[in-house]
N, CA, C and O atoms as a DFTB+ gen file, in Angstrom:
684 C
 N C O
     1  1      89.773     112.639      59.862
     2  2      89.905     112.077      61.175
     3  2      90.173     113.091      62.249
     4  3      89.833     112.957      63.424
     5  1      90.826     114.134      61.733
     6  2      91.304     115.193      62.772
     7  2      89.834     116.076      63.335
     8  3      89.725     116.515      64.480
     9  1      88.845     116.200      62.330
    10  2      87.603     116.878      63.025
    11  2      86.979     115.817      63.819
    12  3      86.459     116.174      64.876
    13  1      86.936     114.566      63.499
    14  2      86.010     113.696      64.340
    15  2      86.718     113.657      65.914
    16  3      86.047     113.562      66.941
    17  1      88.285     113.756      65.874
    18  2      88.640     113.815      66.934
    19  2      88.376     115.189      67.727
    20  3      87.962     115.183      68.887
    21  1      88.619     116.243      67.085
    22  2      88.613     117.495      67.710
    23  2      87.038     117.631      68.252
    24  3      86.905     117.913      69.443
    25  1      86.029     117.474      67.568
    26  2      84.642     117.598      67.967
    27  2      84.056     116.545      68.534
    28  3      82.832     116.614      68.641
    29  1      84.713     115.373      69.015
    30  2      84.316     114.329      69.618
    31  2      83.174     113.347      68.816
    32  3      82.258     112.686      69.306
    33  1      83.519     113.485      67.620
    34  2      82.368     112.782      66.693
    35  2      82.804     111.351      66.555
    36  3      83.822     111.013      67.158
    37  1      82.107     110.412      65.780
    38  2      82.267     109.213      65.639
    39  2      81.969     108.648      64.160
    40  3      81.167     109.271      63.465
    41  1      82.466     107.717      63.757
    42  2      82.310     107.325      62.229
    43  2      81.191     106.344      62.591
    44  3      81.250     105.662      63.614
    45  1      80.158     106.289      61.717
    46  2      78.937     105.216      61.749
    47  2      79.496     103.936      61.381
    48  3      80.438     103.804      60.600
    49  1      78.848     102.936      62.007
    50  2      79.419     101.457      61.904
    51  2      78.933     100.804      60.625
    52  3      79.574      99.867      60.149
    53  1      77.789     101.274      60.024
    54  2      77.454     100.902      58.705
    55  2      76.368     101.592      58.094
    56  3      75.685     102.383      58.745
    57  1      76.167     101.360      56.936
    58  2      74.876     101.946      56.256
    59  2      73.536     101.573      56.525
    60  3      72.558     102.147      56.046
    61  1      73.499     100.495      57.383
    62  2      72.211      99.862      57.715
    63  2      71.431     100.780      58.761
    64  3      70.202     100.728      58.803
    65  1      72.168     101.635      59.619
    66  2      71.423     102.269      60.701
    67  2      71.081     103.511      60.025
    68  3      70.492     104.316      60.747
    69  1      71.319     103.908      58.716
    70  2      70.954     105.288      58.244
    71  2      69.346     105.358      58.125
    72  3      68.735     104.298      57.997
    73  1      68.715     106.465      58.160
    74  2      67.409     106.732      58.056
    75  2      67.101     107.150      56.501
    76  3      67.283     108.257      55.994
    77  1      66.663     106.149      55.976
    78  2      66.721     106.531      54.432
    79  2      65.628     107.522      54.124
    80  3      65.708     108.291      53.166
    81  1      64.564     107.488      54.986
    82  2      63.540     108.500      54.477
    83  2      63.969     110.029      54.533
    84  3      63.403     110.939      53.926
    85  1      65.083     110.151      55.381
    86  2      65.361     111.684      55.568
    87  2      66.582     111.981      54.750
    88  3      67.117     113.065      54.982
    89  1      67.147     111.170      53.784
    90  2      67.865     111.354      52.829
    91  2      67.391     112.195      51.926
    92  3      66.166     112.303      51.865
    93  1      68.199     112.961      51.047
    94  2      68.035     113.910      49.850
    95  2      69.007     113.345      48.720
    96  3      69.996     112.627      48.866
    97  1      68.465     113.858      47.574
    98  2      69.479     113.447      46.424
    99  2      70.722     114.122      46.547
   100  3      70.824     115.207      47.120
   101  1      71.740     113.470      45.988
   102  2      72.126     112.417      45.336
   103  2      72.151     111.096      46.331
   104  3      72.059     109.967      45.849
   105  1      72.279     111.314      47.733
   106  2      72.522     110.363      48.603
   107  2      71.406     109.265      48.736
   108  3      71.619     108.072      48.955
   109  1      70.251     109.827      48.578
   110  2      69.129     108.812      48.468
   111  2      69.179     107.823      47.348
   112  3      68.994     106.631      47.593
   113  1      69.393     108.197      46.266
   114  2      69.625     107.483      45.074
   115  2      70.826     106.315      45.316
   116  3      70.749     105.129      44.993
   117  1      71.954     106.994      45.978
   118  2      72.951     106.100      46.079
   119  2      72.718     105.050      47.219
   120  3      73.366     104.004      47.266
   121  1      71.935     105.325      47.966
   122  2      71.422     104.167      49.169
   123  2      70.720     103.217      48.555
   124  3      70.992     102.033      48.751
   125  1      69.701     103.605      47.711
   126  2      68.610     102.817      46.956
   127  2      69.458     101.845      46.136
   128  3      69.161     100.653      46.225
   129  1      70.472     102.200      45.352
   130  2      71.524     101.492      44.548
   131  2      72.103     100.350      45.370
   132  3      72.114      99.170      45.018
   133  1      72.598     100.858      46.545
   134  2      73.311     100.029      47.586
   135  2      72.439      98.968      47.964
   136  3      72.797      97.791      47.964
   137  1      71.201      99.393      48.313
   138  2      70.404      98.327      48.926
   139  2      69.816      97.119      47.846
   140  3      69.573      95.938      48.093
   141  1      69.694      97.819      46.652
   142  2      69.448      96.818      45.509
   143  2      70.503      95.904      45.201
   144  3      70.280      94.711      44.997
   145  1      71.730      96.452      45.154
   146  2      72.981      95.536      44.883
   147  2      72.947      94.593      46.082
   148  3      72.935      93.415      45.725
   149  1      72.930      94.756      47.256
   150  2      73.005      93.967      48.326
   151  2      71.971      92.884      48.280
   152  3      72.228      91.772      48.741
   153  1      70.899      93.143      47.782
   154  2      69.683      92.274      47.689
   155  2      69.961      91.209      46.639
   156  3      69.804      89.999      46.801
   157  1      70.425      91.860      45.467
   158  2      70.477      90.813      44.349
   159  2      71.654      90.078      44.252
   160  3      71.617      89.006      43.649
   161  1      72.955      90.574      44.868
   162  2      74.251      89.812      44.651
   163  2      74.140      88.397      45.034
   164  3      74.588      87.516      44.299
   165  1      73.573      88.145      46.130
   166  2      73.434      86.688      46.619
   167  2      72.919      85.645      45.645
   168  3      73.432      84.529      45.564
   169  1      71.853      86.053      44.881
   170  2      71.300      85.183      43.898
   171  2      71.953      85.232      42.378
   172  3      71.362      84.693      41.443
   173  1      72.983      85.792      42.232
   174  2      73.701      85.994      40.844
   175  2      74.979      85.131      41.025
   176  3      75.535      84.911      42.101
   177  1      75.404      84.618      39.647
   178  2      76.597      83.884      39.589
   179  2      77.555      84.614      38.686
   180  3      78.767      84.438      38.812
   181  1      77.023      85.482      37.716
   182  2      77.908      86.254      37.133
   183  2      77.461      87.603      36.634
   184  3      76.286      87.923      36.814
   185  1      78.314      88.447      36.007
   186  2      78.014      89.962      35.689
   187  2      76.843      90.010      34.834
   188  3      76.151      91.025      34.906
   189  1      76.464      88.972      33.943
   190  2      75.345      89.082      33.167
   191  2      74.180      89.013      33.826
   192  3      73.310      89.820      33.500
   193  1      73.906      88.054      34.879
   194  2      72.920      87.839      35.647
   195  2      72.575      89.305      36.503
   196  3      71.498      89.896      36.584
   197  1      73.738      89.609      37.029
   198  2      73.570      90.801      37.906
   199  2      73.021      92.046      37.028
   200  3      71.954      92.613      37.264
   201  1      73.730      92.318      36.193
   202  2      73.126      93.503      35.252
   203  2      71.805      93.506      34.653
   204  3      71.218      94.533      34.315
   205  1      71.277      92.124      34.509
   206  2      69.933      92.056      33.918
   207  2      69.055      92.232      35.295
   208  3      68.083      92.983      35.222
   209  1      69.284      91.708      36.310
   210  2      68.379      91.887      37.640
   211  2      68.487      93.335      37.852
   212  3      67.406      93.901      38.014
   213  1      69.758      94.216      37.897
   214  2      69.645      95.308      38.282
   215  2      68.847      96.247      37.157
   216  3      68.274      97.266      37.542
   217  1      68.835      95.925      35.973
   218  2      68.224      96.796      35.188
   219  2      66.700      96.543      35.199
   220  3      65.976      97.436      34.758
   221  1      66.200      95.496      35.628
   222  2      64.826      95.186      35.929
   223  2      64.472      96.311      37.215
   224  3      63.397      96.906      37.290
   225  1      65.309      96.428      37.945
   226  2      65.035      97.506      39.051
   227  2      65.389      99.059      38.766
   228  3      65.353      99.938      39.627
   229  1      65.722      99.237      37.466
   230  2      65.991     100.520      36.883
   231  2      67.333     101.036      37.211
   232  3      67.484     102.196      37.594
   233  1      68.260     100.252      37.079
   234  2      69.759     100.586      37.761
   235  2      70.540     100.132      36.433
   236  3      70.536      98.981      35.997
   237  1      71.217     101.237      35.857
   238  2      72.188     101.026      34.725
   239  2      73.435     100.501      35.195
   240  3      73.750     100.835      36.338
   241  1      74.276      99.692      34.512
   242  2      75.525      99.156      34.975
   243  2      76.482      99.699      33.628
   244  3      76.055      99.643      32.475
   245  1      77.629     100.145      33.932
   246  2      78.679     100.470      32.974
   247  2      80.028     100.040      33.416
   248  3      80.426     100.362      34.536
   249  1      80.833      99.261      32.527
   250  2      81.936      98.807      33.067
   251  2      83.133      99.966      32.348
   252  3      83.062     100.398      31.197
   253  1      84.194     100.306      33.351
   254  2      85.175     101.008      32.760
   255  2      86.498     100.374      32.692
   256  3      87.106      99.874      33.639
   257  1      86.909     100.456      31.355
   258  2      88.035      99.758      30.919
   259  2      89.214     100.437      31.124
   260  3      89.208     101.662      31.240
   261  1      90.449      99.643      31.196
   262  2      91.741     100.346      31.508
   263  2      92.403     100.753      30.076
   264  3      92.761      99.945      29.219
   265  1      92.476     101.905      30.011
   266  2      93.075     102.580      28.825
   267  2      92.395     102.071      27.458
   268  3      91.211     102.220      27.156
   269  1      93.381     101.447      26.706
   270  2      93.061     100.833      25.235
   271  2      92.833      99.476      25.461
   272  3      92.354      98.922      24.472
   273  1      93.045      98.625      26.594
   274  2      92.849      97.267      26.692
   275  2      91.540      97.035      26.912
   276  3      90.793      97.969      27.204
   277  1      91.099      95.773      26.802
   278  2      89.689      95.227      27.164
   279  2      89.537      94.843      28.600
   280  3      88.493      94.269      28.911
   281  1      90.549      95.110      29.634
   282  2      90.525      94.709      30.699
   283  2      89.652      95.486      31.396
   284  3      89.792      96.687      31.164
   285  1      88.586      95.129      32.365
   286  2      87.644      95.751      33.028
   287  2      88.441      96.205      34.411
   288  3      89.046      95.414      35.134
   289  1      88.320      97.678      34.648
   290  2      88.945      98.231      35.502
   291  2      87.945      98.613      36.888
   292  3      88.319      98.548      38.059
   293  1      86.778      98.967      36.473
   294  2      85.710      99.127      37.543
   295  2      84.325      99.329      36.928
   296  3      84.062      99.054      35.758
   297  1      83.380      99.881      37.902
   298  2      82.066      99.614      37.280
   299  2      81.362     100.985      37.907
   300  3      81.742     101.593      38.908
   301  1      80.187     101.321      37.014
   302  2      79.561     102.474      37.380
   303  2      78.093     102.080      37.478
   304  3      77.614     101.240      36.717
   305  1      77.380     102.699      38.429
   306  2      75.807     102.321      38.562
   307  2      75.065     103.548      38.453
   308  3      75.454     104.529      39.088
   309  1      73.941     103.618      37.650
   310  2      73.283     104.577      37.589
   311  2      71.910     104.474      37.787
   312  3      71.293     103.435      37.554
   313  1      71.340     105.614      38.255
   314  2      69.769     105.662      38.650
   315  2      69.318     107.127      38.634
   316  3      70.110     107.932      39.126
   317  1      68.245     107.557      38.176
   318  2      67.659     108.769      38.268
   319  2      68.647     109.840      37.902
   320  3      68.910     110.766      38.669
   321  1      69.160     109.702      36.780
   322  2      70.132     110.605      36.295
   323  2      71.546     110.767      37.085
   324  3      72.385     111.557      36.653
   325  1      71.741     110.132      38.045
   326  2      72.935     110.067      38.755
   327  2      73.789     108.644      38.521
   328  3      73.289     107.522      38.449
   329  1      74.959     108.926      38.439
   330  2      75.917     107.570      38.332
   331  2      77.066     107.638      39.406
   332  3      77.667     108.662      39.729
   333  1      77.211     106.730      39.763
   334  2      78.394     106.486      40.997
   335  2      79.265     105.524      40.735
   336  3      78.818     104.495      40.230
   337  1      80.393     105.606      40.954
   338  2      81.434     104.580      40.902
   339  2      80.973     103.625      41.952
   340  3      80.404     104.033      42.965
   341  1      81.245     102.172      41.695
   342  2      80.967     101.218      42.568
   343  2      81.542     101.444      44.062
   344  3      80.927     101.206      45.102
   345  1      82.807     101.936      43.950
   346  2      83.479     102.213      45.501
   347  2      82.966     103.298      45.936
   348  3      82.989     103.380      47.164
   349  1      82.408     104.362      45.270
   350  2      81.866     105.338      45.936
   351  2      80.415     105.158      46.760
   352  3      80.060     105.764      47.770
   353  1      79.789     104.271      46.108
   354  2      78.470     103.691      46.914
   355  2      78.765     103.026      48.179
   356  3      78.232     103.324      49.248
   357  1      79.692     102.055      47.997
   358  2      80.128     101.466      49.223
   359  2      81.607     100.685      48.927
   360  3      81.961     100.497      47.763
   361  1      82.305     100.317      49.884
   362  2      83.359      99.775      49.576
   363  2      83.213      98.221      49.045
   364  3      84.049      97.653      48.342
   365  1      82.143      97.726      49.462
   366  2      81.712      96.334      48.999
   367  2      81.146      96.225      47.673
   368  3      80.865      95.150      47.143
   369  1      80.975      97.440      47.119
   370  2      80.427      97.459      45.697
   371  2      81.411      97.768      44.564
   372  3      80.980      97.946      43.424
   373  1      82.685      97.834      44.835
   374  2      83.601      98.007      43.731
   375  2      83.589      96.890      42.963
   376  3      83.096      95.819      43.319
   377  1      84.178      97.128      41.793
   378  2      84.255      95.812      40.747
   379  2      84.722      94.663      41.241
   380  3      84.068      93.627      41.125
   381  1      86.086      94.708      41.944
   382  2      86.755      93.532      42.464
   383  2      86.066      92.871      43.659
   384  3      86.113      91.654      43.837
   385  1      85.503      93.612      44.369
   386  2      84.653      92.922      45.588
   387  2      83.467      92.307      45.048
   388  3      83.128      91.205      45.480
   389  1      82.700      92.972      44.027
   390  2      81.534      92.154      43.550
   391  2      82.029      91.054      42.702
   392  3      81.435      89.975      42.695
   393  1      83.099      91.265      41.975
   394  2      83.638      89.959      41.131
   395  2      83.826      88.735      42.123
   396  3      83.353      87.624      41.884
   397  1      84.525      89.025      43.203
   398  2      84.869      87.994      44.091
   399  2      83.522      87.280      44.736
   400  3      83.456      86.075      44.980
   401  1      82.606      88.103      44.938
   402  2      81.345      87.591      45.508
   403  2      80.689      86.632      44.436
   404  3      80.344      85.504      44.789
   405  1      80.516      87.042      43.176
   406  2      80.013      86.453      42.212
   407  2      80.806      85.203      41.996
   408  3      80.140      84.219      41.675
   409  1      81.901      85.072      42.092
   410  2      82.744      83.790      42.042
   411  2      82.476      82.753      43.117
   412  3      82.369      81.544      42.910
   413  1      82.389      83.313      44.186
   414  2      82.005      82.528      45.331
   415  2      80.618      81.950      45.166
   416  3      80.407      80.759      45.397
   417  1      79.742      82.720      44.798
   418  2      78.434      82.258      44.360
   419  2      78.236      81.010      43.418
   420  3      77.438      80.075      43.486
   421  1      79.281      81.327      42.473
   422  2      79.343      80.127      41.452
   423  2      79.857      79.011      41.932
   424  3      79.460      77.917      41.530
   425  1      80.765      79.133      42.814
   426  2      81.457      77.886      43.406
   427  2      80.524      77.386      44.281
   428  3      80.335      76.181      44.114
   429  1      79.852      77.908      45.186
   430  2      78.979      77.279      46.135
   431  2      77.857      76.612      45.302
   432  3      77.378      75.588      45.790
   433  1      77.373      77.039      44.125
   434  2      76.423      76.523      43.364
   435  2      76.901      75.100      42.697
   436  3      76.135      74.162      42.479
   437  1      78.188      75.112      42.437
   438  2      78.824      73.850      41.820
   439  2      78.954      72.929      42.762
   440  3      78.688      71.755      42.505
   441  1      79.335      73.275      43.858
   442  2      79.596      72.445      45.263
   443  2      78.304      71.769      45.530
   444  3      78.271      70.600      45.914
   445  1      77.192      72.513      45.325
   446  2      75.715      71.963      45.996
   447  2      75.050      70.827      44.956
   448  3      74.267      69.899      45.159
   449  1      75.791      71.378      43.617
   450  2      75.054      70.520      42.386
   451  2      75.927      69.211      42.530
   452  3      75.267      68.196      42.308
   453  1      77.293      68.982      42.859
   454  2      78.108      68.118      42.896
   455  2      77.459      67.189      44.188
   456  3      77.423      65.963      44.080
   457  1      76.993      67.826      45.320
   458  2      76.515      66.950      46.494
   459  2      75.185      66.420      46.057
   460  3      74.935      65.259      46.381
   461  1      74.356      67.040      45.421
   462  2      72.955      66.537      45.110
   463  2      73.326      65.321      44.171
   464  3      72.676      64.279      44.265
   465  1      74.351      65.440      43.277
   466  2      74.501      64.299      42.299
   467  2      74.958      63.194      43.167
   468  3      74.401      62.104      43.038
   469  1      75.954      63.346      44.082
   470  2      76.529      62.256      45.007
   471  2      75.475      61.772      45.833
   472  3      75.488      60.582      46.147
   473  1      74.601      62.492      46.216
   474  2      73.433      61.910      47.226
   475  2      72.680      61.078      46.583
   476  3      72.104      60.193      47.216
   477  1      72.536      61.188      45.231
   478  2      71.371      60.355      44.428
   479  2      72.217      59.075      43.750
   480  3      71.645      58.415      42.883
   481  1      73.655      58.712      44.173
   482  2      74.124      57.609      43.644
   483  2      73.381      56.457      44.268
   484  3      72.926      56.540      45.409
   485  1      73.247      55.284      43.449
   486  2      72.945      54.211      44.273
   487  2      73.520      53.427      44.973
   488  3      74.730      53.287      44.798
   489  1      72.748      52.560      46.131
   490  2      73.459      52.026      47.180
   491  2      74.631      50.965      46.767
   492  3      75.714      50.904      47.350
   493  1      74.254      50.157      45.694
   494  2      75.112      49.348      45.209
   495  2      76.583      49.707      44.827
   496  3      77.521      48.935      45.024
   497  1      76.711      51.024      44.228
   498  2      77.756      51.623      43.918
   499  2      78.576      51.941      45.017
   500  3      79.792      51.926      44.826
   501  1      78.063      52.276      46.330
   502  2      78.554      52.688      47.441
   503  2      79.225      51.449      47.924
   504  3      80.429      51.462      48.182
   505  1      78.498      50.385      48.055
   506  2      79.046      49.025      48.355
   507  2      80.275      48.532      47.723
   508  3      81.221      47.998      48.302
   509  1      80.153      48.775      46.454
   510  2      81.179      48.309      45.481
   511  2      82.380      49.182      45.884
   512  3      83.399      48.546      46.152
   513  1      82.436      50.283      45.961
   514  2      83.504      51.271      46.245
   515  2      84.057      51.056      47.624
   516  3      85.267      51.183      47.810
   517  1      83.269      50.749      48.569
   518  2      83.766      50.303      49.874
   519  2      84.494      48.901      50.058
   520  3      85.407      48.606      50.828
   521  1      83.859      48.169      49.176
   522  2      84.600      46.770      48.988
   523  2      85.970      46.710      48.196
   524  3      86.850      45.885      48.440
   525  1      86.033      47.584      47.318
   526  2      87.163      47.861      46.491
   527  2      88.311      48.376      47.304
   528  3      89.444      47.897      47.269
   529  1      87.875      49.529      48.140
   530  2      88.854      50.051      49.139
   531  2      89.376      49.253      49.986
   532  3      90.581      49.205      50.233
   533  1      88.414      48.485      50.557
   534  2      88.978      47.284      51.653
   535  2      89.621      46.282      51.177
   536  3      90.334      45.615      51.927
   537  1      89.496      45.980      49.838
   538  2      90.099      44.725      49.177
   539  2      91.706      45.248      49.056
   540  3      92.678      44.627      49.485
   541  1      91.725      46.411      48.434
   542  2      93.196      46.997      48.145
   543  2      93.948      47.084      49.486
   544  3      95.170      47.023      49.346
   545  1      93.500      47.215      50.778
   546  2      94.139      47.486      51.887
   547  2      95.052      46.144      52.125
   548  3      96.128      46.233      52.717
   549  1      94.542      44.858      51.613
   550  2      95.186      43.690      52.024
   551  2      95.903      43.330      50.957
   552  3      96.330      42.176      50.968
   553  1      96.171      44.067      49.955
   554  2      97.103      43.607      48.926
   555  2      98.583      43.867      49.408
   556  3      98.899      44.736      50.221
   557  1      99.454      42.974      48.778
   558  2     100.839      43.147      49.473
   559  2     101.572      44.020      48.571
   560  3     101.652      43.718      47.380
   561  1     102.174      45.191      49.079
   562  2     102.907      46.127      48.196
   563  2     104.529      45.759      48.205
   564  3     105.154      45.556      49.246
   565  1     104.989      45.718      47.143
   566  2     106.415      45.531      46.960
   567  2     107.153      46.550      47.538
   568  3     106.727      47.702      47.616
   569  1     108.618      46.069      48.094
   570  2     109.392      47.121      48.747
   571  2     109.644      48.362      47.670
   572  3     109.632      48.242      46.445
   573  1     109.844      49.419      48.321
   574  2     110.198      50.435      47.557
   575  2     111.517      50.530      47.098
   576  3     112.492      50.151      47.747
   577  1     111.563      51.130      45.769
   578  2     112.963      50.923      45.326
   579  2     114.017      52.038      45.540
   580  3     115.127      52.194      45.031
   581  1     113.311      52.783      46.473
   582  2     114.068      53.983      46.932
   583  2     115.028      53.644      48.074
   584  3     115.635      54.617      48.521
   585  1     115.282      52.485      48.622
   586  2     116.064      52.220      49.705
   587  2     117.505      52.195      49.324
   588  3     117.865      51.478      48.391
   589  1     118.419      52.989      50.038
   590  2     119.669      53.105      49.839
   591  2     120.509      52.555      50.971
   592  3     120.550      53.158      52.044
   593  1     121.196      51.403      50.767
   594  2     121.984      50.813      52.019
   595  2     123.043      51.771      52.557
   596  3     123.335      51.885      53.747
   597  1     123.556      52.410      51.592
   598  2     124.690      53.424      52.077
   599  2     124.213      54.518      52.953
   600  3     124.859      54.907      53.927
   601  1     122.933      55.065      52.548
   602  2     122.462      56.129      53.235
   603  2     121.882      55.689      54.555
   604  3     121.879      56.463      55.513
   605  1     121.421      54.545      54.630
   606  2     120.864      53.763      55.948
   607  2     122.141      53.718      56.969
   608  3     122.059      54.086      58.140
   609  1     123.332      53.214      56.362
   610  2     124.408      52.887      57.206
   611  2     124.795      54.100      57.803
   612  3     124.868      54.169      59.030
   613  1     125.133      55.380      56.853
   614  2     125.610      56.645      57.222
   615  2     124.779      57.286      58.217
   616  3     125.342      57.940      59.095
   617  1     123.420      57.183      58.205
   618  2     122.544      57.497      59.186
   619  2     122.508      56.867      60.641
   620  3     122.154      57.476      61.651
   621  1     122.994      55.356      60.575
   622  2     123.220      54.588      61.871
   623  2     124.403      55.002      62.352
   624  3     124.451      55.055      63.581
   625  1     125.409      55.324      61.744
   626  2     126.912      55.891      62.091
   627  2     126.651      57.323      62.835
   628  3     127.240      57.578      63.886
   629  1     125.873      58.110      62.324
   630  2     125.515      59.374      62.825
   631  2     124.915      59.248      64.162
   632  3     125.408      59.882      65.095
   633  1     123.862      58.460      64.344
   634  2     123.223      58.150      65.575
   635  2     123.980      57.550      66.568
   636  3     123.772      57.774      67.760
   637  1     124.975      56.692      66.102
   638  2     126.192      56.014      67.176
   639  2     126.864      57.452      67.863
   640  3     126.840      57.670      69.074
   641  1     127.375      58.244      67.001
   642  2     128.203      59.125      67.290
   643  2     127.563      60.201      68.333
   644  3     128.255      60.717      69.210
   645  1     126.165      60.496      68.157
   646  2     125.424      61.307      68.962
   647  2     125.447      60.602      70.344
   648  3     125.734      61.185      71.390
   649  1     125.104      59.235      70.240
   650  2     125.016      58.322      71.651
   651  2     126.289      58.675      72.416
   652  3     126.265      59.149      73.551
   653  1     127.530      58.387      71.648
   654  2     128.812      58.542      72.208
   655  2     128.971      59.935      73.084
   656  3     129.287      60.042      74.269
   657  1     128.635      61.015      72.080
   658  2     128.852      62.418      72.676
   659  2     127.930      62.396      73.863
   660  3     128.431      62.973      74.829
   661  1     126.576      61.839      74.108
   662  2     125.789      62.091      75.279
   663  2     126.413      61.382      76.341
   664  3     126.350      61.903      77.455
   665  1     127.049      60.212      76.205
   666  2     127.654      59.473      77.078
   667  2     128.810      60.266      77.814
   668  3     128.883      60.247      79.043
   669  1     129.647      60.913      77.087
   670  2     130.831      61.544      77.446
   671  2     130.584      62.619      78.621
   672  3     131.386      62.763      79.543
   673  1     129.384      63.364      78.493
   674  2     129.031      64.582      79.087
   675  2     128.411      64.090      80.385
   676  3     128.409      64.884      81.326
   677  1     127.921      62.966      80.544
   678  2     127.330      62.701      81.951
   679  2     128.277      62.558      83.132
   680  3     129.451      62.198      83.051
   681  1     127.591      62.897      84.286
   682  2     128.529      62.968      85.559
   683  2     127.851      62.112      86.549
   684  3     128.339      61.957      87.668
């Protein structure tokens, strides 16, 4: 940050504006991996699908585990004898960010499946549902058993006290 201020430089807004043809290794490979991941993630629902698609493109995927446990801590991508941590490629390529995006994709697909199932329901079931809802509107509901006469009397007394206080302060 100090150098950017000192020499009047600025930080680029994103990787989209980089001239890929002018890059040299290892940055060239890093940007190839970035572009491939960004193109593939929207079509994948889980890590298995993502790693299979990346493998078709010649990119290896290696998971980093936390110590002796089986909990995944991070991910590394490799191509052309270069390997990069997901977060070194781009902030959006870290394990947690990709995991979140894959979960979002999975949820979106579930929602679209549910909507398509609901859109194929027959008309008579919709009419039956509407009539049952309307019929239940006119059912007489019994009084709730939560009514407490002492509590109601106490609240009434409190409101009377407030009225008396207000009357006393008027001019």
